[in-house]
mmCIF file of C-alpha atoms in Angstrom:
data_model
loop_
_atom_site.group_PDB
_atom_site.id
_atom_site.type_symbol
_atom_site.label_atom_id
_atom_site.label_comp_id
_atom_site.label_asym_id
_atom_site.label_seq_id
_atom_site.Cartn_x
_atom_site.Cartn_y
_atom_site.Cartn_z
ATOM 1 C CA MET M 1 116.679 122.105 93.880
ATOM 2 C CA LEU M 2 115.825 119.369 96.128
ATOM 3 C CA THR M 3 117.527 119.871 99.831
ATOM 4 C CA ARG M 4 115.658 117.390 101.999
ATOM 5 C CA ASN M 5 116.076 114.462 103.507
ATOM 6 C CA VAL M 6 115.060 112.585 100.283
ATOM 7 C CA ALA M 7 118.163 110.273 98.765
ATOM 8 C CA ALA M 8 117.575 111.675 95.358
ATOM 9 C CA PRO M 9 119.010 110.085 92.404
ATOM 10 C CA PRO M 10 121.231 113.051 90.650
ATOM 11 C CA SER M 11 119.874 113.361 87.185
ATOM 12 C CA SER M 12 116.294 112.751 88.630
ATOM 13 C CA LEU M 13 115.804 116.475 89.847
ATOM 14 C CA CYS M 14 113.027 118.217 88.779
ATOM 15 C CA PRO M 15 113.772 122.069 87.868
ATOM 16 C CA ILE M 16 112.662 124.586 89.952
ATOM 17 C CA LEU M 17 109.955 126.577 89.749
ATOM 18 C CA SER M 18 111.656 130.019 88.371
ATOM 19 C CA HIS M 19 109.559 132.814 89.757
ATOM 20 C CA ASP M 20 110.661 135.780 87.706
ATOM 21 C CA TRP M 21 108.435 134.108 84.546
ATOM 22 C CA HIS M 22 106.256 136.307 82.177
ATOM 23 C CA PHE M 23 103.624 135.353 80.412
ATOM 24 C CA GLN M 24 101.994 135.723 76.609
ATOM 25 C CA VAL M 25 98.316 137.004 76.211
ATOM 26 C CA SER M 26 97.525 134.890 73.650
ATOM 27 C CA ASP M 27 95.820 136.598 71.284
ATOM 28 C CA GLN M 28 92.560 134.508 72.076
ATOM 29 C CA LEU M 29 91.632 136.666 74.888
ATOM 30 C CA LEU M 30 90.077 139.368 72.311
ATOM 31 C CA PHE M 31 86.722 137.273 72.181
ATOM 32 C CA PRO M 32 84.224 138.601 72.179
ATOM 33 C CA HIS M 33 82.429 139.292 75.657
ATOM 34 C CA ASN M 34 79.433 137.038 75.474
ATOM 35 C CA LEU M 35 81.363 133.784 75.525
ATOM 36 C CA ASN M 36 79.912 131.151 77.493
ATOM 37 C CA PRO M 37 80.883 131.684 81.270
ATOM 38 C CA ASN M 38 80.461 127.969 82.118
ATOM 39 C CA LEU M 39 79.895 128.976 85.772
ATOM 40 C CA ASN M 40 77.921 126.806 87.617
ATOM 41 C CA ARG M 41 78.068 127.312 90.903
ATOM 42 C CA ALA M 42 75.825 125.497 92.821
ATOM 43 C CA THR M 43 75.633 122.159 91.162
ATOM 44 C CA ARG M 44 78.823 120.988 90.162
ATOM 45 C CA LYS M 45 78.427 117.261 91.698
ATOM 46 C CA ILE M 46 81.679 116.013 90.296
ATOM 47 C CA LYS M 47 84.768 116.975 92.431
ATOM 48 C CA GLY M 48 87.484 115.802 93.976
ATOM 49 C CA PHE M 49 89.978 114.047 91.820
ATOM 50 C CA ARG M 50 89.991 111.472 94.191
ATOM 51 C CA LEU M 51 92.547 108.701 93.871
ATOM 52 C CA LYS M 52 91.041 105.447 95.281
ATOM 53 C CA ALA M 53 88.113 104.134 96.094
ATOM 54 C CA ASN M 54 89.610 103.755 100.226
ATOM 55 C CA PHE M 55 90.708 106.619 100.327
ATOM 56 C CA TRP M 56 88.868 109.569 101.539
ATOM 57 C CA GLU M 57 86.528 111.656 100.628
ATOM 58 C CA SER M 58 87.529 115.032 99.142
ATOM 59 C CA ILE M 59 84.626 116.011 97.465
ATOM 60 C CA ARG M 60 83.909 119.904 98.061
ATOM 61 C CA SER M 61 82.899 122.032 95.976
ATOM 62 C CA GLY M 62 84.831 125.750 95.657
ATOM 63 C CA ILE M 63 83.195 128.427 95.142
ATOM 64 C CA LEU M 64 84.947 131.236 94.898
ATOM 65 C CA LYS M 65 82.785 135.126 95.375
ATOM 66 C CA ASN M 66 84.342 137.120 93.065
ATOM 67 C CA ASN M 67 83.121 140.467 91.934
ATOM 68 C CA ALA M 68 84.060 141.183 88.209
ATOM 69 C CA THR M 69 85.026 137.766 87.064
ATOM 70 C CA GLN M 70 85.890 137.059 83.306
ATOM 71 C CA ILE M 71 86.593 134.182 81.888
ATOM 72 C CA VAL M 72 88.869 134.445 78.643
ATOM 73 C CA GLU M 73 89.019 131.094 77.308
ATOM 74 C CA PRO M 74 88.819 130.537 73.612
ATOM 75 C CA PRO M 75 85.689 128.928 73.127
ATOM 76 C CA SER M 76 85.612 124.646 73.326
ATOM 77 C CA THR M 77 84.339 123.335 70.176
ATOM 78 C CA LEU M 78 86.534 122.291 68.592
ATOM 79 C CA GLU M 79 86.698 124.011 64.847
ATOM 80 C CA GLU M 80 88.655 121.297 61.805
ATOM 81 C CA GLU M 81 91.293 124.233 60.844
ATOM 82 C CA GLU M 82 92.999 125.287 65.362
ATOM 83 C CA GLU M 83 95.250 127.454 65.944
ATOM 84 C CA PRO M 84 97.703 126.306 67.738
ATOM 85 C CA VAL M 85 97.004 125.758 71.671
ATOM 86 C CA PRO M 86 100.317 128.221 72.858
ATOM 87 C CA GLU M 87 102.268 126.420 75.732
ATOM 88 C CA GLU M 88 101.247 128.766 77.585
ATOM 89 C CA PHE M 89 98.320 131.485 78.725
ATOM 90 C CA VAL M 90 95.659 133.289 80.766
ATOM 91 C CA LEU M 91 91.828 131.174 81.159
ATOM 92 C CA VAL M 92 90.415 133.982 83.814
ATOM 93 C CA GLU M 93 90.921 137.504 84.937
ATOM 94 C CA LYS M 94 88.700 139.221 87.692
ATOM 95 C CA SER M 95 89.155 142.562 89.243
ATOM 96 C CA GLN M 96 88.386 143.411 92.850
ATOM 97 C CA PRO M 97 86.355 146.245 93.517
ATOM 98 C CA ASP M 98 90.494 147.456 95.571
ATOM 99 C CA GLY M 99 92.182 146.925 91.698
ATOM 100 C CA GLU M 100 93.494 143.174 93.108
ATOM 101 C CA VAL M 101 93.927 140.585 90.221
ATOM 102 C CA GLU M 102 94.270 137.515 89.403
ATOM 103 C CA GLN M 103 94.733 134.808 86.606
ATOM 104 C CA ILE M 104 94.469 131.988 86.577
ATOM 105 C CA ILE M 105 97.405 130.848 83.451
ATOM 106 C CA PHE M 106 97.734 127.529 82.036
ATOM 107 C CA SER M 107 100.730 126.264 81.080
ATOM 108 C CA SER M 108 101.714 122.290 78.817
ATOM 109 C CA GLY M 109 105.416 123.315 79.736
ATOM 110 C CA GLY M 110 105.224 121.240 82.565
ATOM 111 C CA ASP M 111 106.921 124.457 84.709
ATOM 112 C CA VAL M 112 105.937 122.209 87.946
ATOM 113 C CA ASP M 113 107.724 122.679 91.006
ATOM 114 C CA VAL M 114 107.555 119.634 93.003
ATOM 115 C CA TYR M 115 107.232 121.297 96.388
ATOM 116 C CA GLU M 116 104.426 123.205 95.433
ATOM 117 C CA LEU M 117 102.811 120.057 94.374
ATOM 118 C CA GLN M 118 103.473 117.666 97.272
ATOM 119 C CA ALA M 119 101.255 120.303 99.259
ATOM 120 C CA LEU M 120 98.016 120.087 96.325
ATOM 121 C CA CYS M 121 98.569 116.502 96.932
ATOM 122 C CA ASP M 122 98.031 117.046 100.518
ATOM 123 C CA LYS M 123 95.006 119.351 100.033
ATOM 124 C CA VAL M 124 93.192 117.310 97.792
ATOM 125 C CA GLY M 125 93.983 114.350 100.336
ATOM 126 C CA TRP M 126 95.967 112.503 98.312
ATOM 127 C CA PRO M 127 98.453 109.631 99.817
ATOM 128 C CA ARG M 128 102.320 110.937 100.471
ATOM 129 C CA ARG M 129 104.343 110.222 97.780
ATOM 130 C CA PRO M 130 108.520 110.194 97.426
ATOM 131 C CA LEU M 131 109.051 113.874 96.075
ATOM 132 C CA SER M 132 112.009 112.083 94.236
ATOM 133 C CA LYS M 133 109.090 109.438 92.518
ATOM 134 C CA LEU M 134 106.984 112.770 91.838
ATOM 135 C CA ALA M 135 109.608 114.612 89.954
ATOM 136 C CA MET M 136 110.336 111.366 88.501
ATOM 137 C CA ALA M 137 107.791 110.751 87.295
ATOM 138 C CA LEU M 138 106.997 114.496 86.516
ATOM 139 C CA GLN M 139 110.117 114.171 84.534
ATOM 140 C CA ASN M 140 108.882 111.072 82.923
ATOM 141 C CA SER M 141 105.763 112.345 81.142
ATOM 142 C CA TYR M 142 105.372 113.478 78.107
ATOM 143 C CA MET M 143 103.204 116.317 79.025
ATOM 144 C CA VAL M 144 102.818 118.743 82.142
ATOM 145 C CA ALA M 145 99.377 120.791 82.325
ATOM 146 C CA ALA M 146 99.444 123.456 85.145
ATOM 147 C CA LEU M 147 97.277 125.618 86.744
ATOM 148 C CA HIS M 148 99.016 128.626 88.407
ATOM 149 C CA SER M 149 96.965 131.612 90.351
ATOM 150 C CA VAL M 150 98.080 134.782 90.145
ATOM 151 C CA ARG M 151 97.718 137.258 91.969
ATOM 152 C CA LYS M 152 99.056 140.958 91.213
ATOM 153 C CA PHE M 153 98.170 143.841 93.645
ATOM 154 C CA PRO M 154 97.953 148.040 92.519
ATOM 155 C CA GLY M 155 99.843 150.450 92.848
ATOM 156 C CA GLN M 156 102.572 147.135 93.361
ATOM 157 C CA GLU M 157 104.300 146.930 90.231
ATOM 158 C CA GLY M 158 106.531 143.249 89.649
ATOM 159 C CA ASN M 159 105.092 142.469 93.597
ATOM 160 C CA GLU M 160 102.819 139.436 92.516
ATOM 161 C CA GLU M 161 101.867 135.970 94.123
ATOM 162 C CA LYS M 162 101.465 133.527 92.223
ATOM 163 C CA LYS M 163 100.909 129.784 93.040
ATOM 164 C CA LEU M 164 99.736 126.174 91.847
ATOM 165 C CA ILE M 165 96.398 125.690 92.094
ATOM 166 C CA GLY M 166 96.060 122.342 89.795
ATOM 167 C CA MET M 167 97.845 119.942 87.576
ATOM 168 C CA ALA M 168 97.662 116.710 85.007
ATOM 169 C CA ARG M 169 99.907 115.093 83.651
ATOM 170 C CA ALA M 170 99.774 112.537 80.789
ATOM 171 C CA THR M 171 102.011 109.538 79.315
ATOM 172 C CA SER M 172 103.085 108.904 75.892
ATOM 173 C CA ASP M 173 104.696 107.378 73.151
ATOM 174 C CA HIS M 174 105.385 110.110 71.362
ATOM 175 C CA ALA M 175 103.546 108.809 68.038
ATOM 176 C CA PHE M 176 99.846 106.859 68.907
ATOM 177 C CA ASN M 177 99.083 106.692 72.632
ATOM 178 C CA ALA M 178 98.504 108.751 75.187
ATOM 179 C CA THR M 179 97.445 107.993 78.928
ATOM 180 C CA ILE M 180 96.350 111.259 80.477
ATOM 181 C CA TRP M 181 97.557 110.766 84.910
ATOM 182 C CA ASP M 182 96.791 112.564 88.415
ATOM 183 C CA VAL M 183 94.206 115.223 86.686
ATOM 184 C CA LEU M 184 93.863 117.601 89.749
ATOM 185 C CA VAL M 185 92.253 121.768 91.163
ATOM 186 C CA ASP M 186 93.234 122.795 94.214
ATOM 187 C CA PRO M 187 90.072 122.759 96.373
ATOM 188 C CA ASN M 188 89.068 126.513 96.465
ATOM 189 C CA TYR M 189 89.668 126.796 92.842
ATOM 190 C CA GLN M 190 87.491 123.514 92.224
ATOM 191 C CA GLY M 191 83.407 124.193 90.412
ATOM 192 C CA GLN M 192 84.443 126.612 87.999
ATOM 193 C CA GLY M 193 85.642 124.749 85.658
ATOM 194 C CA LEU M 194 89.382 125.238 85.607
ATOM 195 C CA GLY M 195 89.220 120.877 85.638
ATOM 196 C CA LYS M 196 88.177 120.603 82.863
ATOM 197 C CA ALA M 197 89.782 123.144 81.340
ATOM 198 C CA MET M 198 92.557 122.778 81.587
ATOM 199 C CA VAL M 199 92.260 118.953 80.128
ATOM 200 C CA GLU M 200 90.218 119.750 77.457
ATOM 201 C CA LYS M 201 93.869 122.424 76.355
ATOM 202 C CA MET M 202 95.595 119.093 77.111
ATOM 203 C CA ILE M 203 93.776 117.314 74.642
ATOM 204 C CA ARG M 204 94.280 120.208 71.822
ATOM 205 C CA THR M 205 97.497 119.902 72.528
ATOM 206 C CA LEU M 206 97.949 116.157 71.704
ATOM 207 C CA LEU M 207 95.436 115.906 69.089
ATOM 208 C CA GLN M 208 97.796 118.486 67.803
ATOM 209 C CA ARG M 209 101.327 116.596 67.836
ATOM 210 C CA ASP M 210 99.064 114.008 66.516
ATOM 211 C CA ILE M 211 98.664 111.940 68.633
ATOM 212 C CA GLY M 212 95.850 110.361 68.210
ATOM 213 C CA ASN M 213 94.680 107.700 71.090
ATOM 214 C CA ILE M 214 93.798 109.291 74.689
ATOM 215 C CA THR M 215 93.194 107.981 77.267
ATOM 216 C CA LEU M 216 92.424 107.711 80.527
ATOM 217 C CA PHE M 217 91.395 105.389 83.688
ATOM 218 C CA ALA M 218 88.431 107.440 86.106
ATOM 219 C CA ASP M 219 87.333 106.607 89.484
ATOM 220 C CA SER M 220 83.050 106.016 89.286
ATOM 221 C CA LYS M 221 82.503 109.368 90.242
ATOM 222 C CA VAL M 222 84.635 111.233 88.030
ATOM 223 C CA VAL M 223 83.375 109.255 84.959
ATOM 224 C CA GLU M 224 80.435 111.550 83.734
ATOM 225 C CA PHE M 225 82.931 115.201 84.056
ATOM 226 C CA TYR M 226 85.117 113.198 81.321
ATOM 227 C CA GLN M 227 82.342 111.462 78.812
ATOM 228 C CA ASN M 228 81.255 115.953 79.456
ATOM 229 C CA LEU M 229 84.599 116.120 77.789
ATOM 230 C CA GLY M 230 84.403 113.679 74.952
ATOM 231 C CA PHE M 231 85.727 110.236 77.152
ATOM 232 C CA GLU M 232 84.054 107.469 76.774
ATOM 233 C CA PRO M 233 84.288 104.914 78.819
ATOM 234 C CA ASP M 234 84.493 101.189 77.184
ATOM 235 C CA PRO M 235 84.109 102.164 73.665
ATOM 236 C CA GLU M 236 83.734 99.038 71.625
ATOM 237 C CA GLY M 237 83.903 97.445 74.815
ATOM 238 C CA ILE M 238 87.253 97.460 75.847
ATOM 239 C CA LYS M 239 88.014 97.422 78.977
ATOM 240 C CA GLY M 240 90.698 98.786 81.289
ATOM 241 C CA MET M 241 92.260 96.279 83.514
ATOM 242 C CA PHE M 242 94.786 96.032 86.763
ATOM 243 C CA TRP M 243 97.132 93.781 87.041
ATOM 244 C CA TYR M 244 96.195 92.799 91.393
ATOM 245 C CA PRO M 245 95.204 95.949 91.837
ATOM 246 C CA ARG M 246 95.419 96.683 95.468
ATOM 247 C CA TYR M 247 92.254 98.083 97.884
ATOM 248 C CA MET W 1 91.299 110.694 88.267
ATOM 249 C CA LEU W 2 93.763 107.619 89.205
ATOM 250 C CA SER W 3 96.887 106.876 90.139
ATOM 251 C CA ARG W 4 97.728 104.047 91.498
ATOM 252 C CA GLY W 5 99.829 102.004 93.966
ATOM 253 C CA ILE W 6 100.580 104.253 95.658
ATOM 254 C CA ILE W 7 101.070 103.000 99.662
ATOM 255 C CA SER W 8 103.072 99.718 98.098
ATOM 256 C CA ASN W 9 105.845 101.941 96.949
ATOM 257 C CA PHE W 10 106.849 101.387 100.773
ATOM 258 C CA ARG W 11 105.367 97.952 100.059
ATOM 259 C CA THR W 12 107.665 94.588 98.226
ATOM 260 C CA PRO W 13 105.458 93.446 96.223
ATOM 261 C CA ALA W 14 104.024 90.198 96.265
ATOM 262 C CA ILE W 15 105.200 88.071 93.028
ATOM 263 C CA PRO W 16 102.345 86.245 92.272
ATOM 264 C CA PHE W 17 105.405 83.308 90.797
ATOM 265 C CA PRO W 18 106.089 80.348 92.105
ATOM 266 C CA THR W 19 110.077 80.095 92.992
ATOM 267 C CA THR W 20 111.140 77.628 91.518
ATOM 268 C CA CYS W 21 109.932 77.983 88.496
ATOM 269 C CA LYS W 22 109.282 81.484 87.631
ATOM 270 C CA TYR W 23 107.303 81.580 84.705
ATOM 271 C CA SER W 24 104.924 79.409 83.294
ATOM 272 C CA ILE W 25 107.375 78.770 80.262
ATOM 273 C CA SER W 26 111.320 78.808 80.852
ATOM 274 C CA ASP W 27 113.754 80.522 78.180
ATOM 275 C CA LYS W 28 115.129 77.406 78.094
ATOM 276 C CA ASP W 29 112.275 75.590 76.769
ATOM 277 C CA LEU W 30 111.120 78.566 74.586
ATOM 278 C CA GLU W 31 114.558 78.389 72.812
ATOM 279 C CA SER W 32 114.468 74.748 72.349
ATOM 280 C CA ARG W 33 111.229 75.151 70.938
ATOM 281 C CA GLY W 34 112.750 77.408 68.307
ATOM 282 C CA PHE W 35 112.216 81.062 69.771
ATOM 283 C CA ILE W 36 113.960 83.297 71.664
ATOM 284 C CA LEU W 37 113.253 85.607 74.133
ATOM 285 C CA ARG W 38 114.829 90.102 72.495
ATOM 286 C CA ARG W 39 114.431 93.422 74.673
ATOM 287 C CA THR W 40 115.606 95.634 72.391
ATOM 288 C CA ILE W 41 114.701 96.998 69.316
ATOM 289 C CA SER W 42 118.054 95.845 68.054
ATOM 290 C CA ASP W 43 116.975 93.273 64.830
ATOM 291 C CA LEU W 44 113.454 93.928 65.206
ATOM 292 C CA ASN W 45 111.769 93.996 61.589
ATOM 293 C CA LEU W 46 109.852 96.809 61.828
ATOM 294 C CA ASP W 47 107.735 95.799 58.740
ATOM 295 C CA HIS W 48 107.000 91.872 60.195
ATOM 296 C CA LEU W 49 106.547 93.183 63.434
ATOM 297 C CA ASN W 50 104.022 95.609 61.254
ATOM 298 C CA SER W 51 102.962 92.875 59.089
ATOM 299 C CA VAL W 52 101.598 91.039 62.773
ATOM 300 C CA PHE W 53 100.008 93.544 63.677
ATOM 301 C CA VAL W 54 97.792 94.357 61.113
ATOM 302 C CA ALA W 55 97.508 90.369 59.888
ATOM 303 C CA VAL W 56 95.971 91.124 63.877
ATOM 304 C CA GLY W 57 93.592 93.392 63.522
ATOM 305 C CA PHE W 58 95.034 96.877 64.169
ATOM 306 C CA PRO W 59 95.438 99.615 61.597
ATOM 307 C CA ARG W 60 98.243 99.730 59.719
ATOM 308 C CA ARG W 61 100.442 101.381 61.105
ATOM 309 C CA ASP W 62 103.363 104.193 59.956
ATOM 310 C CA PRO W 63 106.345 101.753 59.660
ATOM 311 C CA GLU W 64 107.648 105.134 61.569
ATOM 312 C CA LYS W 65 106.052 106.203 63.719
ATOM 313 C CA ILE W 66 106.512 102.508 65.050
ATOM 314 C CA LYS W 67 109.724 103.151 65.064
ATOM 315 C CA LEU W 68 109.060 106.149 67.085
ATOM 316 C CA ALA W 69 106.534 104.883 69.307
ATOM 317 C CA LEU W 70 109.335 102.302 70.322
ATOM 318 C CA GLU W 71 112.030 104.443 70.880
ATOM 319 C CA HIS W 72 109.691 106.223 73.399
ATOM 320 C CA THR W 73 108.591 102.599 75.297
ATOM 321 C CA GLN W 74 109.665 101.985 78.149
ATOM 322 C CA SER W 75 109.407 98.682 78.071
ATOM 323 C CA LEU W 76 108.912 95.921 75.875
ATOM 324 C CA LEU W 77 109.363 91.652 74.642
ATOM 325 C CA TRP W 78 109.379 90.223 71.590
ATOM 326 C CA VAL W 79 109.573 86.700 70.760
ATOM 327 C CA GLU W 80 112.162 85.772 67.743
ATOM 328 C CA HIS W 81 111.421 82.739 65.251
ATOM 329 C CA LYS W 82 114.765 81.391 64.440
ATOM 330 C CA ARG W 83 113.548 79.842 61.864
ATOM 331 C CA SER W 84 112.230 82.816 60.215
ATOM 332 C CA GLN W 85 114.194 85.052 62.648
ATOM 333 C CA LYS W 86 110.395 86.673 62.127
ATOM 334 C CA PRO W 87 108.876 88.343 64.997
ATOM 335 C CA VAL W 88 105.864 86.447 66.712
ATOM 336 C CA ALA W 89 104.527 88.160 69.690
ATOM 337 C CA PHE W 90 105.237 90.956 70.927
ATOM 338 C CA ALA W 91 104.189 93.289 73.457
ATOM 339 C CA ARG W 92 105.318 97.554 74.835
ATOM 340 C CA ALA W 93 104.681 98.813 78.385
ATOM 341 C CA THR W 94 104.824 102.368 78.261
ATOM 342 C CA GLY W 95 104.481 105.237 82.210
ATOM 343 C CA ASP W 96 106.425 107.656 83.911
ATOM 344 C CA GLY W 97 108.708 105.036 84.924
ATOM 345 C CA VAL W 98 108.100 105.364 88.962
ATOM 346 C CA PHE W 99 104.559 104.592 89.094
ATOM 347 C CA ASN W 100 101.920 103.807 86.076
ATOM 348 C CA SER W 101 102.719 102.387 82.788
ATOM 349 C CA ILE W 102 100.962 100.836 80.376
ATOM 350 C CA ILE W 103 100.838 98.029 78.050
ATOM 351 C CA TRP W 104 100.166 97.501 74.658
ATOM 352 C CA ASP W 105 100.467 95.718 71.418
ATOM 353 C CA VAL W 106 100.290 92.605 72.974
ATOM 354 C CA VAL W 107 99.565 90.213 69.679
ATOM 355 C CA VAL W 108 101.046 86.842 68.404
ATOM 356 C CA ASP W 109 101.086 85.554 65.341
ATOM 357 C CA ALA W 110 98.374 84.135 64.502
ATOM 358 C CA SER W 111 100.159 80.759 63.384
ATOM 359 C CA PHE W 112 101.863 80.722 67.026
ATOM 360 C CA GLN W 113 98.492 81.224 68.896
ATOM 361 C CA GLY W 114 97.985 78.748 71.921
ATOM 362 C CA ILE W 115 101.816 77.686 72.916
ATOM 363 C CA GLY W 116 102.255 80.161 75.904
ATOM 364 C CA LEU W 117 104.106 82.819 73.660
ATOM 365 C CA GLY W 118 101.259 85.141 74.603
ATOM 366 C CA LYS W 119 101.545 84.543 78.182
ATOM 367 C CA ALA W 120 105.481 84.146 78.177
ATOM 368 C CA VAL W 121 105.362 87.094 76.987
ATOM 369 C CA MET W 122 103.496 89.081 79.404
ATOM 370 C CA GLU W 123 104.367 87.217 82.756
ATOM 371 C CA ARG W 124 108.497 88.629 81.326
ATOM 372 C CA LEU W 125 106.992 91.596 81.261
ATOM 373 C CA ILE W 126 105.205 91.769 84.449
ATOM 374 C CA GLU W 127 108.482 91.237 86.136
ATOM 375 C CA GLU W 128 110.625 93.857 84.045
ATOM 376 C CA LEU W 129 107.765 96.034 85.566
ATOM 377 C CA LEU W 130 107.401 95.169 88.647
ATOM 378 C CA GLU W 131 111.502 95.611 89.151
ATOM 379 C CA LYS W 132 111.371 98.419 87.758
ATOM 380 C CA GLY W 133 108.906 99.250 91.189
ATOM 381 C CA ILE W 134 106.546 100.286 89.351
ATOM 382 C CA CYS W 135 102.501 99.016 91.540
ATOM 383 C CA ASN W 136 100.069 100.322 88.286
ATOM 384 C CA ILE W 137 100.458 98.791 85.283
ATOM 385 C CA ALA W 138 96.997 98.867 83.340
ATOM 386 C CA LEU W 139 95.861 97.709 79.797
ATOM 387 C CA TYR W 140 93.322 98.219 77.849
ATOM 388 C CA SER W 141 91.370 94.710 76.220
ATOM 389 C CA GLU W 142 89.535 93.395 73.212
ATOM 390 C CA PRO W 143 85.765 92.016 75.380
ATOM 391 C CA ARG W 144 86.831 88.881 73.311
ATOM 392 C CA VAL W 145 90.386 88.588 75.121
ATOM 393 C CA LEU W 146 89.731 89.299 78.654
ATOM 394 C CA GLY W 147 90.050 85.509 79.361
ATOM 395 C CA PHE W 148 93.814 85.216 79.146
ATOM 396 C CA TYR W 149 94.159 88.719 80.627
ATOM 397 C CA ARG W 150 92.439 87.305 83.807
ATOM 398 C CA PRO W 151 94.464 84.185 84.554
ATOM 399 C CA LEU W 152 97.573 86.365 83.938
ATOM 400 C CA GLY W 153 96.330 88.534 87.345
ATOM 401 C CA PHE W 154 94.606 91.291 85.635
ATOM 402 C CA VAL W 155 91.197 92.582 87.306
ATOM 403 C CA SER W 156 89.106 94.497 85.187
ATOM 404 C CA ASP W 157 87.027 97.800 85.767
ATOM 405 C CA PRO W 158 88.873 97.392 89.052
ATOM 406 C CA ASP W 159 86.463 99.099 92.196
ATOM 407 C CA GLY W 160 84.597 100.857 89.624
ATOM 408 C CA ILE W 161 87.306 101.925 88.038
ATOM 409 C CA ARG W 162 86.570 102.603 83.961
ATOM 410 C CA GLY W 163 88.795 102.998 81.329
ATOM 411 C CA MET W 164 87.990 105.859 78.526
ATOM 412 C CA VAL W 165 89.110 106.512 75.211
ATOM 413 C CA TYR W 166 88.622 109.970 74.097
ATOM 414 C CA SER W 167 86.730 110.577 70.983
ATOM 415 C CA ARG W 168 86.936 113.415 68.459
ATOM 416 C CA LYS W 169 83.042 112.536 66.779
ATOM 417 C CA GLN W 170 82.275 112.719 71.210
ATOM 418 C CA LYS W 171 79.275 115.459 71.505
ATOM 419 C CA LYS W 172 80.236 117.298 74.391
ATOM 420 C CA LYS W 173 77.566 118.661 76.898
ATOM 421 C CA LYS W 174 78.545 122.340 78.076
#
């Protein structure tokens, strides 16, 4: 519950993430290992999911050095007859030589701690938004996708470290249109294809729910990132417009 | 990724309508011309609405789905033609209720275009969103109606921000 000095309407609070959750490991993990790892470490240009032009740049390439990185996500080519996207599954699993295991979990169930989210927004350099409004925005979103890092330590059963490292959300009318907002990935985890995977899973989930028109507004610097995911800018000349935008 | 209007949550947005007459056409004027402004889906005949959509070029959509969409729409406005009791103008907005909203399905029946109904609906919808504190109001405009939205205060591609739509046919680069 929000207990800080924020005037929050009683009914709008987001539930705090429960720490004893357990994740299902989807049988989609049992794919052969010769999947395209897509570990584009050095040359990724598009990193920070920036808010607006007059805010400072937050583009960094996060390079995570790991000895054994195993990409377990399913192939990202769209097939005609698809398995439904599970609400929660492991995207990446990395093992350290000392036995520490880190898993990156994707979830679309909206289990995002609003405090953690605010800290993440701070980390990528977004301006502060009131916590209560953030919570309300999440609650009013049709889908909230999150990336969590879960670290398990050898010999410490049940002792795991979990933190939010990415989020994206979509608003929708539940029938025709969805718009994706606030896509962000912790700078320490950028450059690994996680943002891409997260948005991709979101898209697939939306399509499986029969929401055919998926839209977003992209800063000029990330247009290419979304093009690579299948988004088209100004299709048929249709233009995104904003009412008296503040620069 | 864009999420605009953040800082302006702390400021009152400037409403560009003159205080004496809020709208281009007042509610009273509309009524005297035989039109009623409506803000809920009650009494809205979805088949009639669908016909208006189709007549202006939207794909024909399942009325049940339209109903679902309207039930999950944050704000909507329509104009009822008194004599025929049919909807002749419509617009709705979806969003998160706090930061962002997008306006969809703006239509005016062809027989009633050019008399200010579209503008009437848009002005009121915008005001309703502003009153809720939503400062980021966006929409996707077909090229031929950019000139309709501009005088209402809409700017296309501000700061190089582009509207993008997912296309299943699009080839994805790896």
